[in-house]
mmCIF file of C-alpha atoms in Angstrom:
data_model
loop_
_atom_site.group_PDB
_atom_site.id
_atom_site.type_symbol
_atom_site.label_atom_id
_atom_site.label_comp_id
_atom_site.label_asym_id
_atom_site.label_seq_id
_atom_site.Cartn_x
_atom_site.Cartn_y
_atom_site.Cartn_z
ATOM 1 C CA UNK P 119 138.927 101.110 98.207
ATOM 2 C CA UNK P 120 137.181 97.838 98.978
ATOM 3 C CA UNK P 121 137.495 94.300 100.103
ATOM 4 C CA UNK P 122 135.294 91.741 98.447
ATOM 5 C CA UNK P 123 134.574 88.075 98.107
ATOM 6 C CA UNK P 124 133.478 86.596 94.761
ATOM 7 C CA UNK P 125 129.828 86.086 95.657
ATOM 8 C CA UNK P 126 127.003 86.760 93.159
ATOM 9 C CA UNK P 127 126.297 90.471 93.132
ATOM 10 C CA UNK P 128 122.546 90.304 93.846
ATOM 11 C CA UNK P 129 123.145 88.018 96.881
ATOM 12 C CA UNK P 130 125.602 90.396 98.415
ATOM 13 C CA UNK P 131 123.343 93.394 97.831
ATOM 14 C CA UNK P 132 120.388 91.565 99.446
ATOM 15 C CA UNK P 133 122.482 90.733 102.534
ATOM 16 C CA UNK P 134 123.581 94.282 102.833
ATOM 17 C CA UNK P 135 119.947 95.485 102.619
ATOM 18 C CA UNK P 136 119.172 93.264 105.546
ATOM 19 C CA UNK P 137 121.946 94.958 107.562
ATOM 20 C CA UNK P 138 124.057 91.843 107.773
ATOM 21 C CA UNK P 139 127.816 91.687 106.903
ATOM 22 C CA UNK P 140 128.461 89.733 103.733
ATOM 23 C CA UNK P 141 130.946 87.676 105.829
ATOM 24 C CA UNK P 142 128.377 86.178 108.170
ATOM 25 C CA UNK P 143 128.470 82.960 106.183
ATOM 26 C CA UNK P 144 131.279 81.164 104.411
ATOM 27 C CA UNK P 145 131.939 80.047 100.858
ATOM 28 C CA UNK P 146 134.895 77.614 101.168
ATOM 29 C CA UNK P 147 135.776 78.104 97.506
ATOM 30 C CA UNK P 148 135.733 81.906 97.445
ATOM 31 C CA UNK P 149 138.965 83.770 96.703
ATOM 32 C CA UNK P 150 138.922 87.038 98.502
ATOM 33 C CA UNK P 151 140.346 90.275 97.004
ATOM 34 C CA UNK P 152 141.843 93.270 98.797
ATOM 35 C CA UNK P 153 142.449 96.429 96.771
ATOM 36 C CA UNK P 154 145.455 98.221 98.178
ATOM 37 C CA UNK P 155 145.823 101.931 97.487
ATOM 38 C CA UNK P 156 149.042 103.773 96.675
ATOM 39 C CA UNK P 157 149.746 106.506 99.174
ATOM 40 C CA UNK P 158 151.085 110.001 98.681
ATOM 41 C CA UNK P 159 152.775 112.058 101.272
ATOM 42 C CA UNK P 160 154.046 110.567 104.541
ATOM 43 C CA UNK P 161 153.749 106.743 104.897
ATOM 44 C CA UNK P 162 152.464 105.220 108.147
ATOM 45 C CA UNK P 163 154.962 104.888 110.969
ATOM 46 C CA UNK P 164 155.904 101.311 111.784
ATOM 47 C CA UNK P 165 155.802 101.458 115.589
ATOM 48 C CA UNK P 166 152.984 99.078 116.571
ATOM 49 C CA UNK P 167 150.593 101.940 117.371
ATOM 50 C CA UNK P 168 148.342 102.977 114.603
ATOM 51 C CA UNK P 169 145.921 105.809 113.930
ATOM 52 C CA UNK P 170 143.210 106.093 111.326
ATOM 53 C CA UNK P 171 144.833 109.255 110.059
ATOM 54 C CA UNK P 172 148.117 107.627 109.144
ATOM 55 C CA UNK P 173 146.403 104.576 107.567
ATOM 56 C CA UNK P 174 143.834 106.645 105.708
ATOM 57 C CA UNK P 175 143.112 105.276 102.245
ATOM 58 C CA UNK P 176 143.015 101.736 103.534
ATOM 59 C CA UNK P 177 140.197 99.649 104.967
ATOM 60 C CA UNK P 178 140.163 96.883 107.578
ATOM 61 C CA UNK P 179 139.347 93.421 106.437
ATOM 62 C CA UNK P 180 136.855 91.312 108.402
ATOM 63 C CA UNK P 181 135.854 87.735 108.769
ATOM 64 C CA UNK P 182 138.695 85.326 109.431
ATOM 65 C CA UNK P 183 137.982 81.597 109.053
ATOM 66 C CA UNK P 184 138.967 78.604 111.176
ATOM 67 C CA UNK P 185 141.483 76.678 109.058
ATOM 68 C CA UNK P 186 139.775 73.882 107.086
ATOM 69 C CA UNK P 187 142.180 71.049 107.553
ATOM 70 C CA UNK P 188 142.625 70.765 111.319
ATOM 71 C CA UNK P 189 140.580 68.211 113.330
ATOM 72 C CA UNK P 190 141.173 70.291 116.461
ATOM 73 C CA UNK P 191 139.050 73.035 115.001
ATOM 74 C CA UNK P 192 135.984 70.942 115.133
ATOM 75 C CA UNK P 193 132.867 72.917 114.099
ATOM 76 C CA UNK P 194 135.157 75.958 113.296
ATOM 77 C CA UNK P 195 136.543 74.318 110.137
ATOM 78 C CA UNK P 196 135.901 76.661 107.244
ATOM 79 C CA UNK P 197 133.575 78.840 109.329
ATOM 80 C CA UNK P 198 133.913 82.491 110.207
ATOM 81 C CA UNK P 199 135.221 83.131 113.736
ATOM 82 C CA UNK P 200 134.101 85.470 116.444
ATOM 83 C CA UNK P 201 137.551 86.763 117.368
ATOM 84 C CA UNK P 202 138.655 90.167 116.087
ATOM 85 C CA UNK P 203 141.402 89.291 113.651
ATOM 86 C CA UNK P 204 141.883 91.879 110.850
ATOM 87 C CA UNK P 205 144.453 93.549 108.587
ATOM 88 C CA UNK P 206 144.900 96.412 106.184
ATOM 89 C CA UNK P 207 147.563 97.575 103.688
ATOM 90 C CA UNK P 208 149.000 100.469 101.674
ATOM 91 C CA UNK P 209 151.898 100.796 99.246
ATOM 92 C CA UNK P 210 154.249 103.244 97.674
ATOM 93 C CA UNK P 211 157.144 102.993 95.213
ATOM 94 C CA UNK P 212 159.446 101.376 97.789
ATOM 95 C CA UNK P 213 157.340 99.428 100.272
ATOM 96 C CA UNK P 214 154.254 97.310 100.911
ATOM 97 C CA UNK P 215 152.855 98.319 104.346
ATOM 98 C CA UNK P 216 150.871 95.830 106.455
ATOM 99 C CA UNK P 217 148.941 96.445 109.668
ATOM 100 C CA UNK P 218 147.704 93.269 111.398
ATOM 101 C CA UNK P 219 145.754 93.243 114.621
ATOM 102 C CA UNK P 220 144.640 90.147 116.688
ATOM 103 C CA UNK P 221 142.773 89.328 119.871
ATOM 104 C CA UNK P 222 144.151 86.824 122.360
ATOM 105 C CA UNK P 223 143.015 85.450 125.779
ATOM 106 C CA UNK P 224 146.566 84.635 126.954
ATOM 107 C CA UNK P 225 150.080 84.749 125.571
ATOM 108 C CA UNK P 226 152.846 82.195 125.593
ATOM 109 C CA UNK P 227 155.864 82.834 127.854
ATOM 110 C CA UNK P 228 159.127 83.572 126.064
ATOM 111 C CA UNK P 229 161.401 80.751 126.817
ATOM 112 C CA UNK P 230 159.131 78.235 128.595
ATOM 113 C CA UNK P 231 159.016 75.086 126.515
ATOM 114 C CA UNK P 232 156.869 72.088 127.330
ATOM 115 C CA UNK P 233 159.461 70.687 129.645
ATOM 116 C CA UNK P 234 159.769 73.997 131.428
ATOM 117 C CA UNK P 235 163.301 74.599 130.028
ATOM 118 C CA UNK P 236 164.258 78.264 129.575
ATOM 119 C CA UNK P 237 164.989 78.553 125.853
ATOM 120 C CA UNK P 238 164.214 82.139 124.847
ATOM 121 C CA UNK P 239 163.741 83.691 121.444
ATOM 122 C CA UNK P 240 166.764 85.927 121.213
ATOM 123 C CA UNK P 241 167.331 86.203 117.405
ATOM 124 C CA UNK P 242 165.450 86.142 114.145
ATOM 125 C CA UNK P 243 164.581 82.576 112.991
ATOM 126 C CA UNK P 244 165.254 80.891 116.320
ATOM 127 C CA UNK P 245 164.026 77.465 115.313
ATOM 128 C CA UNK P 246 162.887 76.463 118.795
ATOM 129 C CA UNK P 247 160.346 79.332 118.806
ATOM 130 C CA UNK P 248 157.950 77.100 116.877
ATOM 131 C CA UNK P 249 157.471 74.887 119.959
ATOM 132 C CA UNK P 250 156.741 77.803 122.294
ATOM 133 C CA UNK P 251 153.089 78.110 123.307
ATOM 134 C CA UNK P 252 152.047 75.774 120.527
ATOM 135 C CA UNK P 253 153.292 78.415 118.053
ATOM 136 C CA UNK P 254 150.991 81.332 118.923
ATOM 137 C CA UNK P 255 151.786 83.748 116.125
ATOM 138 C CA UNK P 256 150.713 86.184 113.420
ATOM 139 C CA UNK P 257 151.727 85.071 109.828
ATOM 140 C CA UNK P 258 151.714 86.803 106.472
ATOM 141 C CA UNK P 259 152.197 84.939 103.170
ATOM 142 C CA UNK P 260 152.629 86.722 99.784
ATOM 143 C CA UNK P 261 153.528 85.796 96.182
ATOM 144 C CA UNK P 262 154.518 88.793 93.942
ATOM 145 C CA UNK P 263 154.248 88.898 90.224
ATOM 146 C CA UNK P 264 151.275 86.445 90.235
ATOM 147 C CA UNK P 265 149.080 86.299 87.128
ATOM 148 C CA UNK P 266 146.196 84.008 86.358
ATOM 149 C CA UNK P 267 147.679 80.802 85.003
ATOM 150 C CA UNK P 268 150.954 81.087 86.827
ATOM 151 C CA UNK P 269 149.837 78.608 89.513
ATOM 152 C CA UNK P 270 146.932 76.721 90.819
ATOM 153 C CA UNK P 271 145.228 79.298 92.972
ATOM 154 C CA UNK P 272 141.665 78.874 91.606
ATOM 155 C CA UNK P 273 141.843 75.123 91.258
ATOM 156 C CA UNK P 274 144.638 73.776 93.608
ATOM 157 C CA UNK P 275 145.500 70.050 93.508
ATOM 158 C CA UNK P 276 144.510 68.067 96.559
ATOM 159 C CA UNK P 277 146.788 68.429 99.622
ATOM 160 C CA UNK P 278 148.419 65.224 100.866
ATOM 161 C CA UNK P 279 150.360 64.819 104.035
ATOM 162 C CA UNK P 280 152.829 62.705 102.144
ATOM 163 C CA UNK P 281 154.135 65.577 100.091
ATOM 164 C CA UNK P 282 151.880 68.510 99.947
ATOM 165 C CA UNK P 283 150.705 69.787 96.623
ATOM 166 C CA UNK P 284 154.157 71.102 95.714
ATOM 167 C CA UNK P 285 153.026 74.516 94.397
ATOM 168 C CA UNK P 286 153.325 76.715 97.525
ATOM 169 C CA UNK P 287 155.481 79.477 96.130
ATOM 170 C CA UNK P 288 155.851 82.558 98.310
ATOM 171 C CA UNK P 289 157.428 84.655 101.048
ATOM 172 C CA UNK P 290 156.505 84.146 104.689
ATOM 173 C CA UNK P 291 156.796 86.503 107.758
ATOM 174 C CA UNK P 292 155.964 85.315 111.261
ATOM 175 C CA UNK P 293 155.854 87.183 114.566
ATOM 176 C CA UNK P 294 155.467 85.351 117.892
ATOM 177 C CA UNK P 295 153.817 87.603 120.433
ATOM 178 C CA UNK P 296 155.628 86.277 123.462
ATOM 179 C CA UNK P 297 155.179 87.552 127.064
ATOM 180 C CA UNK P 298 158.246 87.924 129.360
ATOM 181 C CA UNK P 299 159.268 85.397 131.974
ATOM 182 C CA UNK P 300 160.370 87.783 134.742
ATOM 183 C CA UNK P 301 164.036 87.388 135.600
ATOM 184 C CA UNK P 302 164.819 85.272 132.544
ATOM 185 C CA UNK P 303 163.523 86.736 129.383
ATOM 186 C CA UNK P 304 161.889 89.756 127.799
ATOM 187 C CA UNK P 305 158.733 90.330 125.771
ATOM 188 C CA UNK P 306 159.159 89.735 121.983
ATOM 189 C CA UNK P 307 158.043 93.279 121.118
ATOM 190 C CA UNK P 308 159.406 96.571 120.134
ATOM 191 C CA UNK P 309 160.449 98.561 117.010
ATOM 192 C CA UNK P 310 162.947 97.497 114.407
ATOM 193 C CA UNK P 311 164.226 100.444 112.353
ATOM 194 C CA UNK P 312 167.477 102.343 111.509
ATOM 195 C CA UNK P 313 167.948 103.255 115.251
ATOM 196 C CA UNK P 314 167.257 99.692 116.483
ATOM 197 C CA UNK P 315 167.870 97.215 113.648
ATOM 198 C CA UNK P 316 168.710 94.162 115.689
ATOM 199 C CA UNK P 317 165.571 93.508 117.764
ATOM 200 C CA UNK P 318 163.501 92.621 119.641
ATOM 201 C CA UNK P 319 160.991 92.101 118.082
ATOM 202 C CA UNK P 320 162.366 88.927 116.436
ATOM 203 C CA UNK P 321 160.791 87.367 113.344
ATOM 204 C CA UNK P 322 160.917 84.173 111.431
ATOM 205 C CA UNK P 323 161.138 84.643 107.665
ATOM 206 C CA UNK P 324 161.302 82.134 104.899
ATOM 207 C CA UNK P 325 160.384 81.637 101.240
ATOM 208 C CA UNK P 326 160.866 79.220 98.410
ATOM 209 C CA UNK P 327 159.445 77.724 95.227
ATOM 210 C CA UNK P 328 157.643 74.451 95.209
ATOM 211 C CA UNK P 329 157.645 73.480 98.902
ATOM 212 C CA UNK P 330 154.855 72.463 101.156
ATOM 213 C CA UNK P 331 155.799 74.574 104.159
ATOM 214 C CA UNK P 332 157.854 77.361 102.622
ATOM 215 C CA UNK P 333 160.958 76.076 104.387
ATOM 216 C CA UNK P 334 163.416 77.849 102.101
ATOM 217 C CA UNK P 335 165.646 80.765 102.902
ATOM 218 C CA UNK P 336 164.656 84.347 102.866
ATOM 219 C CA UNK P 337 166.830 86.581 104.983
ATOM 220 C CA UNK P 338 165.704 90.268 104.840
ATOM 221 C CA UNK P 339 167.566 92.779 106.852
ATOM 222 C CA UNK P 340 166.462 95.718 108.998
ATOM 223 C CA UNK P 341 169.945 97.254 108.925
ATOM 224 C CA UNK P 342 170.145 100.188 106.528
ATOM 225 C CA UNK P 343 173.866 99.729 105.857
ATOM 226 C CA UNK P 344 173.423 95.994 105.059
ATOM 227 C CA UNK P 345 170.468 96.782 102.775
ATOM 228 C CA UNK P 346 172.363 99.568 100.985
ATOM 229 C CA UNK P 347 175.288 97.274 100.292
ATOM 230 C CA UNK P 348 172.892 95.282 98.062
ATOM 231 C CA UNK P 349 171.241 98.387 96.582
ATOM 232 C CA UNK P 350 168.096 97.875 98.827
ATOM 233 C CA UNK P 351 166.046 99.544 101.491
ATOM 234 C CA UNK P 352 165.745 98.039 104.923
ATOM 235 C CA UNK P 353 162.729 96.203 106.420
ATOM 236 C CA UNK P 354 160.947 98.316 109.063
ATOM 237 C CA UNK P 355 158.562 96.900 111.716
ATOM 238 C CA UNK P 356 156.806 97.689 114.984
ATOM 239 C CA UNK P 357 155.218 94.818 117.003
ATOM 240 C CA UNK P 358 153.607 95.444 120.341
ATOM 241 C CA UNK P 359 151.604 93.177 122.631
ATOM 242 C CA UNK P 360 149.041 95.725 123.879
ATOM 243 C CA UNK P 361 148.103 93.791 127.027
ATOM 244 C CA UNK P 362 144.741 94.808 128.504
ATOM 245 C CA UNK P 363 145.506 94.154 132.165
ATOM 246 C CA UNK P 364 143.319 91.014 132.329
ATOM 247 C CA UNK P 365 144.597 87.890 133.935
ATOM 248 C CA UNK P 366 145.660 84.651 132.225
ATOM 249 C CA UNK P 367 142.719 82.336 131.486
ATOM 250 C CA UNK P 368 140.371 84.856 133.013
ATOM 251 C CA UNK P 369 137.955 84.491 130.126
ATOM 252 C CA UNK P 370 138.712 88.117 129.107
ATOM 253 C CA UNK P 371 140.894 89.394 126.355
ATOM 254 C CA UNK P 372 144.478 89.438 127.639
ATOM 255 C CA UNK P 373 146.139 91.217 124.707
ATOM 256 C CA UNK P 374 145.484 92.814 121.321
ATOM 257 C CA UNK P 375 148.799 92.330 119.464
ATOM 258 C CA UNK P 376 149.534 94.715 116.679
ATOM 259 C CA UNK P 377 152.115 94.113 113.954
ATOM 260 C CA UNK P 378 153.048 96.938 111.570
ATOM 261 C CA UNK P 379 155.658 95.985 108.957
ATOM 262 C CA UNK P 380 157.021 97.652 105.849
ATOM 263 C CA UNK P 381 158.245 95.105 103.292
ATOM 264 C CA UNK P 382 160.792 96.659 100.852
ATOM 265 C CA UNK P 383 160.261 95.567 97.251
ATOM 266 C CA UNK P 384 164.113 95.776 96.754
ATOM 267 C CA UNK P 385 164.565 92.741 99.082
ATOM 268 C CA UNK P 386 162.299 90.480 97.097
ATOM 269 C CA UNK P 387 164.908 88.823 94.980
ATOM 270 C CA UNK P 388 167.560 85.981 95.100
ATOM 271 C CA UNK P 389 170.143 88.337 96.689
ATOM 272 C CA UNK P 390 168.239 87.878 99.955
ATOM 273 C CA UNK P 391 168.249 84.117 99.846
ATOM 274 C CA UNK P 392 165.033 83.182 98.043
ATOM 275 C CA UNK P 393 165.760 80.033 96.075
ATOM 276 C CA UNK P 394 164.173 77.638 93.721
ATOM 277 C CA UNK P 395 163.358 74.296 95.430
ATOM 278 C CA UNK P 396 161.933 72.406 92.444
ATOM 279 C CA UNK P 397 162.492 72.141 88.788
ATOM 280 C CA UNK P 398 160.429 75.146 87.657
ATOM 281 C CA UNK P 399 162.094 78.105 86.109
ATOM 282 C CA UNK P 400 159.774 80.623 87.755
ATOM 283 C CA UNK P 401 160.218 84.260 88.379
ATOM 284 C CA UNK P 402 157.117 84.894 90.569
ATOM 285 C CA UNK P 403 159.227 85.749 93.610
ATOM 286 C CA UNK P 404 161.717 88.101 91.947
ATOM 287 C CA UNK P 405 160.845 91.732 91.632
ATOM 288 C CA UNK P 406 162.779 93.964 89.246
ATOM 289 C CA UNK P 407 162.318 97.574 88.184
ATOM 290 C CA UNK P 408 160.641 98.244 84.952
ATOM 291 C CA UNK P 409 161.734 100.791 82.294
ATOM 292 C CA UNK P 410 160.334 103.582 84.489
ATOM 293 C CA UNK P 411 162.209 102.451 87.531
ATOM 294 C CA UNK P 412 159.154 100.980 89.259
ATOM 295 C CA UNK P 413 158.957 97.693 91.102
ATOM 296 C CA UNK P 414 155.129 97.679 91.256
ATOM 297 C CA UNK P 415 152.545 99.583 89.255
ATOM 298 C CA UNK P 416 148.781 99.969 89.464
ATOM 299 C CA UNK P 417 146.981 96.899 88.227
ATOM 300 C CA UNK P 418 149.539 94.408 89.451
ATOM 301 C CA UNK P 419 148.166 91.404 91.475
ATOM 302 C CA UNK P 420 149.861 89.417 94.168
ATOM 303 C CA UNK P 421 148.568 86.463 96.057
ATOM 304 C CA UNK P 422 148.293 86.927 99.872
ATOM 305 C CA UNK P 423 147.043 85.242 102.900
ATOM 306 C CA UNK P 424 147.080 86.529 106.565
ATOM 307 C CA UNK P 425 146.855 83.773 109.133
ATOM 308 C CA UNK P 426 147.804 82.761 112.754
ATOM 309 C CA UNK P 427 147.882 80.201 115.464
ATOM 310 C CA UNK P 428 145.575 81.260 118.166
ATOM 311 C CA UNK P 429 146.377 81.542 121.925
ATOM 312 C CA UNK P 430 146.307 78.451 124.230
ATOM 313 C CA UNK P 431 143.038 79.470 125.843
ATOM 314 C CA UNK P 432 141.233 79.725 122.490
ATOM 315 C CA UNK P 433 142.949 76.577 121.205
ATOM 316 C CA UNK P 434 141.775 74.575 124.206
ATOM 317 C CA UNK P 435 138.212 75.513 123.222
ATOM 318 C CA UNK P 436 138.515 74.175 119.712
ATOM 319 C CA UNK P 437 139.878 77.020 117.535
ATOM 320 C CA UNK P 438 143.577 76.545 116.811
ATOM 321 C CA UNK P 439 144.283 78.212 113.467
ATOM 322 C CA UNK P 440 142.685 81.174 111.674
ATOM 323 C CA UNK P 441 143.096 82.427 108.110
ATOM 324 C CA UNK P 442 141.764 85.318 106.066
ATOM 325 C CA UNK P 443 141.305 83.393 102.840
ATOM 326 C CA UNK P 444 139.752 80.064 103.432
ATOM 327 C CA UNK P 445 142.287 77.285 102.752
ATOM 328 C CA UNK P 446 140.497 74.219 101.295
ATOM 329 C CA UNK P 447 143.006 71.760 102.660
ATOM 330 C CA UNK P 448 146.593 71.688 103.853
ATOM 331 C CA UNK P 449 148.707 74.137 105.796
ATOM 332 C CA UNK P 450 148.558 77.990 105.635
ATOM 333 C CA UNK P 451 151.078 77.954 102.783
ATOM 334 C CA UNK P 452 148.680 76.117 100.550
ATOM 335 C CA UNK P 453 146.500 77.578 97.800
ATOM 336 C CA UNK P 454 144.006 79.169 97.385
ATOM 337 C CA UNK P 455 145.208 82.467 98.654
ATOM 338 C CA UNK P 456 143.458 85.858 98.342
ATOM 339 C CA UNK P 457 144.351 88.478 95.757
ATOM 340 C CA UNK P 458 146.115 91.719 96.580
ATOM 341 C CA UNK P 459 145.294 94.230 93.875
ATOM 342 C CA UNK P 460 147.390 97.323 93.561
ATOM 343 C CA UNK P 461 145.729 100.547 92.537
ATOM 344 C CA UNK P 462 146.890 104.069 91.784
ATOM 345 C CA UNK P 463 147.731 106.990 93.926
ATOM 346 C CA UNK P 464 145.315 108.047 96.645
ATOM 347 C CA UNK P 465 145.782 111.208 98.547
ATOM 348 C CA UNK P 466 144.317 111.554 102.015
ATOM 349 C CA UNK P 467 140.752 112.701 101.706
ATOM 350 C CA UNK P 468 138.586 114.147 104.513
ATOM 351 C CA UNK P 469 136.178 111.184 104.321
ATOM 352 C CA UNK P 470 139.012 108.715 104.906
ATOM 353 C CA UNK P 471 140.007 110.190 108.247
ATOM 354 C CA UNK P 472 137.868 108.559 110.965
ATOM 355 C CA UNK P 473 139.453 109.690 114.245
#
């Protein structure tokens, strides 16, 4: 199990011999790879509280970048950041499991917009949530069924504000880690599962072919009955703020939000709203079972990027957006994305358990 960036082998070995992480410098054209193992036995519980035991067989990523197209990032553009943003993943025959952890020095208040109007996030895809706290969030983009030559990942066309590069296929999941406004609103945190399918936490989801900002529809459900009616399994998620007890703008870490989410392969198809927005007859975003009844098999490659808008305290100091795979230009949705490489079954081994 390994995460790697496409650097020359002897350079990477030399750096490791010096005791320095291979991510202490940036290559703006590198496409990172994450090898995701298939699990056996019990999958990790999606409750926003993780342990090394339940996520054994996966490794943490390291080294997020400041997004390369934002003038507000200043010297952080395309450079590795000091904040502890990281993720890891596993899979089985039914789900792709993500664990995403961030570090924030404050959190936006749920419902307080710029004009101090109470307008809380109370449902999935509340559009006004994008204006809250300058959009502090955790985001995951992924494109199934990708193969070299299907798109422009290694050599994307130049981004233009006039129309984007028009090749941003994919699915998109966003969680806004919102603090409560006492007396008016509640934290945007909790567990979404069969016992509590309606939220909070609430998410924004979207997906489409050939759009700049992935503004198309994707409407996955957490409700087991709704999912079963379409022959699918439900989405499952746990998202908790994990506040540290520090004060706002104290200069200390205020929260370490954790998102655990299980994305069902059976909800990655047009039955859940994904639609073509251009004139390409693509199938990248539609998963179907093969002759052996499998949606995914070892050796499959997806494109993935894990990103986020930082908290207001961090943004005020010049770092607004962060991304795992460095985006050469354009929004998070743009290419290049990293590669998610599926590999075969991995039982829990003693060396993988690091409690």
